[in-house]
Short mmCIF file of C-alpha atoms in Angstrom, two decimals:
data_model
loop_
_atom_site.label_atom_id
_atom_site.label_comp_id
_atom_site.label_asym_id
_atom_site.label_seq_id
_atom_site.Cartn_x
_atom_site.Cartn_y
_atom_site.Cartn_z
CA MET X 1 -11.30 63.80 -52.80
CA ALA X 2 -12.46 64.88 -56.22
CA ASN X 3 -15.71 63.63 -57.68
CA HIS X 4 -14.25 63.68 -61.16
CA GLU X 5 -11.68 61.28 -62.61
CA TRP X 6 -8.97 63.27 -64.36
CA SER X 7 -6.60 61.82 -66.94
CA MET X 8 -2.85 62.34 -66.54
CA ASP X 9 -2.87 64.94 -69.35
CA GLN X 10 -5.77 66.81 -67.74
CA LEU X 11 -4.07 66.82 -64.34
CA ARG X 12 -0.83 68.06 -65.91
CA ALA X 13 -2.68 70.85 -67.73
CA LYS X 14 -4.56 71.86 -64.58
CA ALA X 15 -1.32 71.89 -62.59
CA GLU X 16 0.40 74.02 -65.24
CA ALA X 17 -2.49 76.49 -65.19
CA TYR X 18 -2.37 76.53 -61.37
CA CYS X 19 1.34 77.36 -61.48
CA ALA X 20 0.93 79.98 -64.18
CA VAL X 21 -1.32 82.11 -61.97
CA ALA X 22 1.18 82.57 -59.11
CA GLU X 23 4.43 81.21 -57.74
CA ARG X 24 3.86 77.81 -56.12
CA CYS X 25 6.00 75.38 -54.19
CA CYS X 26 6.02 71.61 -54.63
CA TYR X 27 4.15 71.14 -51.36
CA ASP X 28 1.24 73.34 -52.53
CA ILE X 29 1.09 71.53 -55.86
CA ARG X 30 1.07 68.12 -54.20
CA LEU X 31 -1.83 69.20 -51.97
CA LYS X 32 -3.78 70.55 -54.92
CA LEU X 33 -3.19 67.39 -56.96
CA GLN X 34 -4.39 65.30 -54.01
CA GLN X 35 -7.55 67.42 -53.88
CA TRP X 36 -8.08 66.72 -57.56
CA GLY X 37 -7.81 62.99 -56.87
CA ALA X 38 -4.40 62.24 -58.38
CA THR X 39 -2.57 59.11 -57.29
CA ALA X 40 0.83 59.31 -55.56
CA ASP X 41 2.54 58.14 -58.76
CA GLN X 42 0.75 60.77 -60.85
CA ILE X 43 1.61 63.48 -58.33
CA GLU X 44 5.33 62.71 -58.46
CA LYS X 45 5.39 62.55 -62.27
CA ILE X 46 3.54 65.86 -62.58
CA VAL X 47 5.70 67.62 -59.98
CA THR X 48 8.83 66.40 -61.77
CA HIS X 49 7.43 67.65 -65.09
CA LEU X 50 6.59 71.06 -63.58
CA GLN X 51 10.11 71.40 -62.19
CA THR X 52 11.73 70.36 -65.47
CA ALA X 53 9.53 72.80 -67.43
CA HIS X 54 10.34 75.59 -64.92
CA PHE X 55 6.74 76.04 -63.83
CA VAL X 56 7.98 75.42 -60.29
CA ASP X 57 11.21 76.62 -58.72
CA GLU X 58 11.52 76.42 -54.94
CA GLN X 59 14.19 79.12 -54.85
CA ARG X 60 12.12 81.52 -56.94
CA TYR X 61 9.10 80.72 -54.78
CA CYS X 62 11.01 81.45 -51.55
CA GLN X 63 12.30 84.77 -52.86
CA ALA X 64 8.80 85.88 -53.84
CA PHE X 65 7.24 84.57 -50.62
CA ALA X 66 9.79 86.32 -48.38
CA HIS X 67 9.52 89.57 -50.31
CA ASP X 68 5.71 89.61 -50.26
CA LYS X 69 5.31 88.59 -46.62
CA LEU X 70 7.75 91.27 -45.49
CA ARG X 71 6.36 94.04 -47.66
CA TYR X 72 2.62 93.36 -47.46
CA GLN X 73 2.01 91.43 -44.24
CA LYS X 74 4.93 93.02 -42.32
CA TRP X 75 6.35 89.66 -41.25
CA GLY X 76 9.83 89.29 -39.82
CA LYS X 77 12.42 86.75 -40.88
CA LYS X 78 11.53 84.23 -38.16
CA LYS X 79 7.87 84.07 -39.15
CA ILE X 80 8.75 83.85 -42.83
CA ALA X 81 11.21 81.02 -42.16
CA TYR X 82 8.65 79.14 -40.06
CA ALA X 83 6.01 79.43 -42.80
CA LEU X 84 8.46 78.19 -45.44
CA HIS X 85 9.54 75.27 -43.22
CA SER X 86 5.89 74.31 -42.86
CA LYS X 87 5.79 74.02 -46.66
CA ARG X 88 8.67 71.53 -46.43
CA ILE X 89 11.20 73.70 -48.23
CA ALA X 90 14.89 72.92 -47.72
CA THR X 91 16.63 74.96 -45.02
CA ASN X 92 19.44 76.12 -47.33
CA ILE X 93 16.89 77.56 -49.81
CA ILE X 94 15.09 79.36 -46.98
CA GLU X 95 18.36 80.78 -45.66
CA ASP X 96 19.26 82.09 -49.13
CA ALA X 97 15.89 83.79 -49.47
CA LEU X 98 16.24 85.44 -46.06
CA LYS X 99 19.77 86.64 -46.88
CA ASN X 100 18.38 88.41 -49.94
CA ILE X 101 15.94 90.52 -47.92
CA ASP X 102 16.92 94.17 -48.14
CA GLU X 103 18.13 95.16 -44.65
CA THR X 104 17.15 98.82 -45.08
CA GLU X 105 13.58 97.89 -46.01
CA TYR X 106 13.49 95.33 -43.18
CA ASN X 107 14.56 97.92 -40.60
CA THR X 108 12.19 100.53 -42.03
CA ILE X 109 9.22 98.18 -41.73
CA LEU X 110 10.19 97.22 -38.18
CA SER X 111 10.63 100.89 -37.24
CA LYS X 112 7.17 101.71 -38.59
CA LEU X 113 5.66 98.85 -36.58
CA ILE X 114 7.38 100.13 -33.45
CA THR X 115 6.32 103.74 -33.93
CA GLN X 116 2.75 102.73 -34.79
CA LYS X 117 2.44 101.33 -31.23
CA LYS X 118 2.67 104.73 -29.51
CA GLY X 119 1.51 104.66 -25.92
CA ALA X 120 2.32 100.96 -25.49
CA THR X 121 4.99 99.81 -23.08
CA LYS X 122 8.33 98.54 -24.38
CA GLU X 123 7.28 95.02 -23.39
CA GLN X 124 4.04 95.29 -25.37
CA VAL X 125 5.84 96.64 -28.43
CA THR X 126 8.49 93.92 -28.15
CA ARG X 127 5.87 91.18 -27.84
CA PHE X 128 3.91 92.58 -30.80
CA CYS X 129 7.00 92.70 -33.03
CA MET X 130 8.15 89.24 -31.95
CA GLN X 131 4.71 87.84 -32.85
CA ARG X 132 5.30 89.31 -36.29
CA GLY X 133 8.52 87.30 -36.47
CA PHE X 134 11.15 89.96 -35.88
CA GLU X 135 14.27 89.14 -33.90
CA TYR X 136 14.44 90.28 -30.26
CA SER X 137 17.90 91.80 -30.65
CA ARG X 138 16.84 93.88 -33.66
CA ILE X 139 13.64 95.04 -31.94
CA ASN X 140 15.59 96.05 -28.84
CA GLU X 141 18.22 97.83 -30.93
CA LEU X 142 15.60 99.86 -32.83
CA LEU X 143 13.61 100.59 -29.66
CA CYS X 144 16.74 102.08 -28.08
CA TYR X 145 17.50 104.07 -31.23
CA ILE X 146 13.95 105.44 -31.48
CA ASP X 147 13.98 106.27 -27.74
CA SER X 148 17.25 108.17 -28.11
CA GLU X 149 15.85 110.12 -31.07
CA THR X 150 12.70 111.00 -29.10
CA THR X 151 14.77 112.11 -26.11
CA ALA X 152 17.02 114.22 -28.36
CA ASP X 153 13.96 115.89 -29.91
CA MET X 154 12.73 116.91 -26.43
CA ASP X 155 16.01 118.66 -25.57
#
């Protein structure tokens, strides 16, 4: 709980500033407003205001989140979806964000993760990639492809 009593206008301004720094989802904003000591009624009014004023857009947030987690943390679609579900984002919005992931970039990142694990067994590589949230079928497919390339290079 906050030690300071904030007025509705101050909370709204703080929330707007919080949203202006980076993409946020409603869940994150609600948590932050709770930390600042806002009441449930204030939280709902401020979240509604932020959505109306386009400070918050769950779809925009999901697109940015999925893009950044794939590119910078090397997360697969399953891990991204799980993280977004934990932020209480609607399933249809999550599915749309995952559909918009560039498949070529996705496969390239997975291939790099696989090749970076040289010397590991297939099971170890598979487990590592699955922990990153990549799908078993895609991992297996790329493992077979990389193995066939390696075998062809030896011939």
